[in-house]
Amino acid sequence: MPEETRPRLAGVAGRIRREDVEAVRERVRIEEVVGAHVTLRAGGVGSLKGLCPFHDEKSPSFNVRPQVGRYHCFGCGEGGDAIDFVQKIDGLGFTEAVEHLAGRVGLTLHYEEGSAPRPGEEPGRRRRLLDAHKVAEEFFRDQMATPGARAGRAFLAERGFDKAAAEQFGVGYAPAGWDVLLRHLRGRGFTEAELTASGLVSQGQRGIYDRFRGRLVWPIREVTGETVGFGARRLHEDDNGPKYLNTPETVLYRKSHVLYGIDLAKREIARAKQVVVVEGYTDVMAMHLSGVGTAVATCGTAFGPDHARIVRRLVGGAGGAGGVQLASGGSVGGEVIFTFDGDAAGRAAALKAFGEDQTFGAQTFVAVEPSGLDPCELRQQHGPDAVRALVAGRAPLFEFVVRSTLDAHDLNTAEGRVAALRSAAPVVASIRDTALRPEYTRLLAGWLGMDDGRAVREAVASAGRGRPAGRPAPAAPRPDRSDPVAQVERSALEAVLQHPDLVPEAFDGLGADAFAIPAHRAVHEAVRAAGGVSLGRARGAAGWVDAVSEEAAEPLRPLVTELSVAELPTDRADTLAGYVRAVVGRLLEMGLTRSIADLRGRLQRTDPSDPGYGALFADLIDLEARRRALREQG
């Protein structure tokens, strides 16, 4: 790797120079960074909206304003710039986030020699681990053409996958040697510490060695397309390891946070508002090659809440009645389809999917192949049409779970029906959708063959009373914005932060007491400390917000971000200037009115014979004239 493109390592350099951090902020397009994780749609002039990636919600409250380089969620309060977003969404330290973004825009970073890295951070570590995976993936793919990979090529061919399919999904081969990949990576400049941290090698009594040997290898990528781990399939009888071996938990790879095929499926998921969850790598391949481009697979773990959040961000949508209900009350505007083998293990997996805190609800389906074929086998034996038909013939998850519960009992006997009711009632009671629960109670009575629906309703109700709530505690209430003064002040600050070039110069003449709400007054103080709107015009929108945020106290910065990305009421660019002048004008008028009221009170308390009475009266006349002129301008 050329020296100029290789990230610095811990111990060689410390913190990134300030000017480079600012350059990253200026050059990175925040809508592209966020858009890799969230489906964004136009939300007004200069604003984009989507479902928040940091909490579950029904309707979009997550705003991105590219002009100022900031995002803010009006539901949970998360906000910041592109660096903050990468830190939070990927769990990175500040230095690693900056390095990741610098790599996106091709910016070379410089470090302060001799300065210490931040606690717990190693500059460039994540980038180096990603680079190691990239080199390993290329190595594995190249090995597919070697004689040693004959068994791997035969494995794919037997399942109907040709060379083009292998290349499409990046399938490679890990040589059977003890340290073939290790030597290759060392030759590319990677250290033993980096390789150990990457999970590409294992530690033995005699040192480190290749984790994957003599296996077919699939790259596991993040939604951004960067490879963070591998899944490897055993090929040889003398391999005593597990049938499938994945990368261990590392800084990059957390199995509860990755979905195989998500990089290939993300656009189709967003378009079709659908995701199909299968059980294996070859099943994902079979689905995609059969025309089901929304298929993904978990990697050695059950589909859980973190996987659900990944899917929800891609599906997007406003939720509502047609959405997929999440356990926390949010929803996905589409459907999730689990495909399971038709055998007992597959049915157990479907039941487990329902039991995982009911991550999905009303729009969740199960597609089970009755003869027990998985999607890969189905494609081989019956062709792509059968795979598509499997997905099209999906059944609601609730129905599948209830019927599967009933199947465990003999419904031909009274005892069996009673036992089945006792087993199925808690399942129906656990349905969180209050509109669906009565309907499934009615269906349960029919499936049981019980004419007396009252007994079933009472059983479900009783089971529901015994079920723990399980809902998270509600978030602290947001500040009440019904106060007219607070509304005016907030609107003015939104305009000042987002469009300093349109704000009347009179704003910079406001004193420290111009704002009545303490938080707004503190933001105004930060605006003044940053040089006022006159300097804001010269800085540009993004640089202006950064300057104000820097002047604000740490607890106040989220409010600065929130104000800088808030959606303005006007939705036409040609009316924006008039809106900004109007809201700032109302603030100025409100301040003048407050000052006039104060002066009138002082005059009433002052004796007309007092020498200062005349000066106070003149000030009152001046203020009233200024207010009158302001109203005439509006």
Short mmCIF file of C-alpha atoms in Angstrom, two decimals, residues 351-548:
data_model
loop_
_atom_site.label_atom_id
_atom_site.label_comp_id
_atom_site.label_asym_id
_atom_site.label_seq_id
_atom_site.Cartn_x
_atom_site.Cartn_y
_atom_site.Cartn_z
CA LEU A 351 -41.62 -20.13 16.47
CA LYS A 352 -38.39 -18.65 17.77
CA ALA A 353 -38.70 -15.74 15.34
CA PHE A 354 -42.09 -14.98 16.88
CA GLY A 355 -40.72 -15.31 20.39
CA GLU A 356 -37.83 -12.87 19.93
CA ASP A 357 -39.76 -10.15 21.76
CA GLN A 358 -42.08 -10.10 18.73
CA THR A 359 -39.68 -7.87 16.83
CA PHE A 360 -42.14 -7.72 13.94
CA GLY A 361 -45.87 -8.16 13.91
CA ALA A 362 -48.78 -7.52 11.57
CA GLN A 363 -46.86 -7.47 8.28
CA THR A 364 -44.54 -10.35 9.06
CA PHE A 365 -44.91 -13.55 7.07
CA VAL A 366 -43.55 -17.09 6.99
CA ALA A 367 -42.83 -19.03 3.79
CA VAL A 368 -42.34 -22.73 4.51
CA GLU A 369 -41.69 -25.29 1.77
CA PRO A 370 -43.89 -28.30 2.71
CA SER A 371 -41.50 -30.96 1.41
CA GLY A 372 -38.63 -29.61 3.48
CA LEU A 373 -36.55 -28.12 0.64
CA ASP A 374 -34.53 -25.01 1.35
CA PRO A 375 -34.49 -22.25 -1.34
CA CYS A 376 -31.24 -23.54 -2.83
CA GLU A 377 -32.61 -27.08 -3.19
CA LEU A 378 -35.93 -25.74 -4.44
CA ARG A 379 -34.21 -23.84 -7.24
CA GLN A 380 -32.16 -26.89 -8.20
CA GLN A 381 -35.09 -29.31 -8.33
CA HIS A 382 -37.94 -27.11 -9.52
CA GLY A 383 -36.40 -23.96 -10.95
CA PRO A 384 -36.60 -20.21 -10.22
CA ASP A 385 -40.39 -20.12 -10.62
CA ALA A 386 -40.79 -22.40 -7.60
CA VAL A 387 -38.59 -20.10 -5.51
CA ARG A 388 -40.70 -17.08 -6.43
CA ALA A 389 -43.86 -19.07 -5.73
CA LEU A 390 -42.57 -19.94 -2.27
CA VAL A 391 -42.27 -16.25 -1.42
CA ALA A 392 -45.61 -15.40 -3.02
CA GLY A 393 -47.35 -18.12 -0.98
CA ARG A 394 -46.28 -16.70 2.36
CA ALA A 395 -48.60 -16.92 5.38
CA PRO A 396 -48.94 -14.38 8.22
CA LEU A 397 -46.52 -15.17 11.05
CA PHE A 398 -49.29 -14.97 13.65
CA GLU A 399 -51.36 -17.55 11.81
CA PHE A 400 -48.40 -19.87 11.37
CA VAL A 401 -47.42 -19.66 15.04
CA VAL A 402 -50.95 -20.26 16.33
CA ARG A 403 -51.55 -23.17 13.93
CA SER A 404 -48.17 -24.70 14.79
CA THR A 405 -49.08 -24.52 18.47
CA LEU A 406 -52.39 -26.27 17.77
CA ASP A 407 -50.67 -28.98 15.69
CA ALA A 408 -48.98 -30.24 18.84
CA HIS A 409 -52.35 -31.36 20.24
CA ASP A 410 -55.03 -33.85 19.27
CA LEU A 411 -58.01 -31.68 18.41
CA ASN A 412 -60.26 -34.70 18.01
CA THR A 413 -60.62 -35.04 21.77
CA ALA A 414 -62.06 -32.65 24.30
CA GLU A 415 -58.94 -32.93 26.42
CA GLY A 416 -56.75 -32.13 23.41
CA ARG A 417 -58.81 -29.06 22.49
CA VAL A 418 -58.65 -27.72 26.03
CA ALA A 419 -54.89 -28.29 26.17
CA ALA A 420 -54.52 -26.60 22.78
CA LEU A 421 -56.50 -23.60 23.99
CA ARG A 422 -54.30 -23.30 27.06
CA SER A 423 -51.20 -23.36 24.84
CA ALA A 424 -52.48 -21.02 22.12
CA ALA A 425 -54.22 -18.41 24.30
CA PRO A 426 -50.92 -16.86 25.54
CA VAL A 427 -49.71 -16.65 21.92
CA VAL A 428 -52.78 -14.71 20.86
CA ALA A 429 -52.63 -12.59 24.01
CA SER A 430 -49.04 -11.62 23.15
CA ILE A 431 -50.10 -10.00 19.85
CA ARG A 432 -49.40 -6.35 20.46
CA ASP A 433 -51.60 -5.04 17.69
CA THR A 434 -54.85 -4.39 19.55
CA ALA A 435 -56.84 -4.48 16.31
CA LEU A 436 -55.51 -7.92 15.34
CA ARG A 437 -55.81 -9.60 18.71
CA PRO A 438 -59.65 -9.90 18.69
CA GLU A 439 -59.55 -11.19 15.11
CA TYR A 440 -57.08 -13.94 15.99
CA THR A 441 -59.16 -14.76 19.06
CA ARG A 442 -62.11 -15.38 16.72
CA LEU A 443 -59.94 -17.42 14.33
CA LEU A 444 -58.59 -19.48 17.24
CA ALA A 445 -62.14 -20.46 18.23
CA GLY A 446 -62.77 -21.63 14.68
CA TRP A 447 -59.51 -23.59 14.40
CA LEU A 448 -60.29 -25.29 17.70
CA GLY A 449 -63.84 -26.06 16.59
CA MET A 450 -65.28 -24.41 19.69
CA ASP A 451 -68.72 -22.93 19.10
CA ASP A 452 -68.56 -21.03 22.36
CA GLY A 453 -66.27 -18.12 21.49
CA ARG A 454 -66.71 -16.69 24.98
CA ALA A 455 -64.52 -19.41 26.50
CA VAL A 456 -61.73 -18.58 24.02
CA ARG A 457 -62.04 -14.84 24.64
CA GLU A 458 -61.84 -15.39 28.39
CA ALA A 459 -58.78 -17.63 28.00
CA VAL A 460 -56.99 -15.02 25.87
CA ALA A 461 -57.95 -12.21 28.24
CA SER A 462 -56.75 -14.21 31.24
CA ALA A 463 -53.43 -14.97 29.52
CA GLY A 464 -53.05 -11.30 28.66
CA ARG A 465 -53.52 -10.20 32.27
CA GLY A 466 -50.69 -12.47 33.33
CA ARG A 467 -48.28 -11.21 30.68
CA PRO A 468 -45.65 -8.64 31.71
CA ALA A 469 -45.87 -5.38 29.91
CA GLY A 470 -42.41 -5.52 28.41
CA ARG A 471 -42.70 -2.07 26.95
CA PRO A 472 -39.84 0.37 27.51
CA ALA A 473 -40.43 3.26 29.83
CA PRO A 474 -41.66 6.32 27.94
CA ALA A 475 -39.09 8.94 27.13
CA ALA A 476 -39.05 12.14 29.14
CA PRO A 477 -41.62 14.61 27.74
CA ARG A 478 -40.26 17.14 25.26
CA PRO A 479 -40.37 20.84 26.17
CA ASP A 480 -43.76 22.44 25.70
CA ARG A 481 -43.66 24.70 22.65
CA SER A 482 -47.17 26.08 23.09
CA ASP A 483 -45.79 29.29 24.66
CA PRO A 484 -46.16 31.99 21.94
CA VAL A 485 -42.93 33.66 23.05
CA ALA A 486 -41.02 30.38 22.79
CA GLN A 487 -42.47 29.80 19.33
CA VAL A 488 -41.33 33.17 18.04
CA GLU A 489 -37.85 32.83 19.54
CA ARG A 490 -37.39 29.30 18.22
CA SER A 491 -38.50 30.23 14.68
CA ALA A 492 -36.09 33.17 14.64
CA LEU A 493 -33.15 31.05 15.78
CA GLU A 494 -33.95 28.38 13.18
CA ALA A 495 -33.79 31.07 10.50
CA VAL A 496 -30.60 32.59 11.91
CA LEU A 497 -28.77 29.25 11.98
CA GLN A 498 -30.01 27.95 8.64
CA HIS A 499 -30.03 31.12 6.53
CA PRO A 500 -27.77 33.80 8.03
CA ASP A 501 -27.51 35.38 4.57
CA LEU A 502 -31.23 36.23 4.64
CA VAL A 503 -31.41 37.55 8.22
CA PRO A 504 -31.82 41.38 8.54
CA GLU A 505 -28.73 43.14 9.86
CA ALA A 506 -30.81 44.51 12.73
CA PHE A 507 -30.59 41.12 14.38
CA ASP A 508 -26.95 41.70 15.31
CA GLY A 509 -28.04 44.78 17.25
CA LEU A 510 -30.06 42.74 19.72
CA GLY A 511 -28.77 42.80 23.28
CA ALA A 512 -28.17 39.90 25.65
CA ASP A 513 -31.71 40.17 27.03
CA ALA A 514 -33.44 39.90 23.65
CA PHE A 515 -34.55 36.32 24.33
CA ALA A 516 -36.79 35.45 27.27
CA ILE A 517 -36.42 31.64 27.20
CA PRO A 518 -33.13 30.71 28.97
CA ALA A 519 -32.09 28.06 26.44
CA HIS A 520 -32.82 30.38 23.53
CA ARG A 521 -30.93 33.17 25.27
CA ALA A 522 -27.91 30.85 25.58
CA VAL A 523 -28.04 30.00 21.88
CA HIS A 524 -28.24 33.69 21.06
CA GLU A 525 -25.16 34.28 23.20
CA ALA A 526 -23.34 31.60 21.17
CA VAL A 527 -24.48 33.33 17.95
CA ARG A 528 -23.09 36.61 19.20
CA ALA A 529 -19.85 34.97 20.33
CA ALA A 530 -19.46 33.41 16.87
CA GLY A 531 -19.52 36.86 15.29
CA GLY A 532 -23.20 37.33 14.57
CA VAL A 533 -25.02 36.82 11.30
CA SER A 534 -22.76 39.29 9.52
CA LEU A 535 -19.90 36.81 9.98
CA GLY A 536 -22.26 33.91 9.35
CA ARG A 537 -22.86 35.13 5.82
CA ALA A 538 -19.15 34.90 5.08
CA ARG A 539 -18.70 31.46 6.66
CA GLY A 540 -21.41 29.67 4.71
CA ALA A 541 -24.23 27.67 6.29
CA ALA A 542 -22.24 24.62 7.42
CA GLY A 543 -19.28 26.59 8.76
CA TRP A 544 -21.63 28.99 10.48
CA VAL A 545 -23.44 26.26 12.43
CA ASP A 546 -20.09 24.70 13.38
CA ALA A 547 -18.91 28.07 14.70
CA VAL A 548 -22.05 28.60 16.79
#
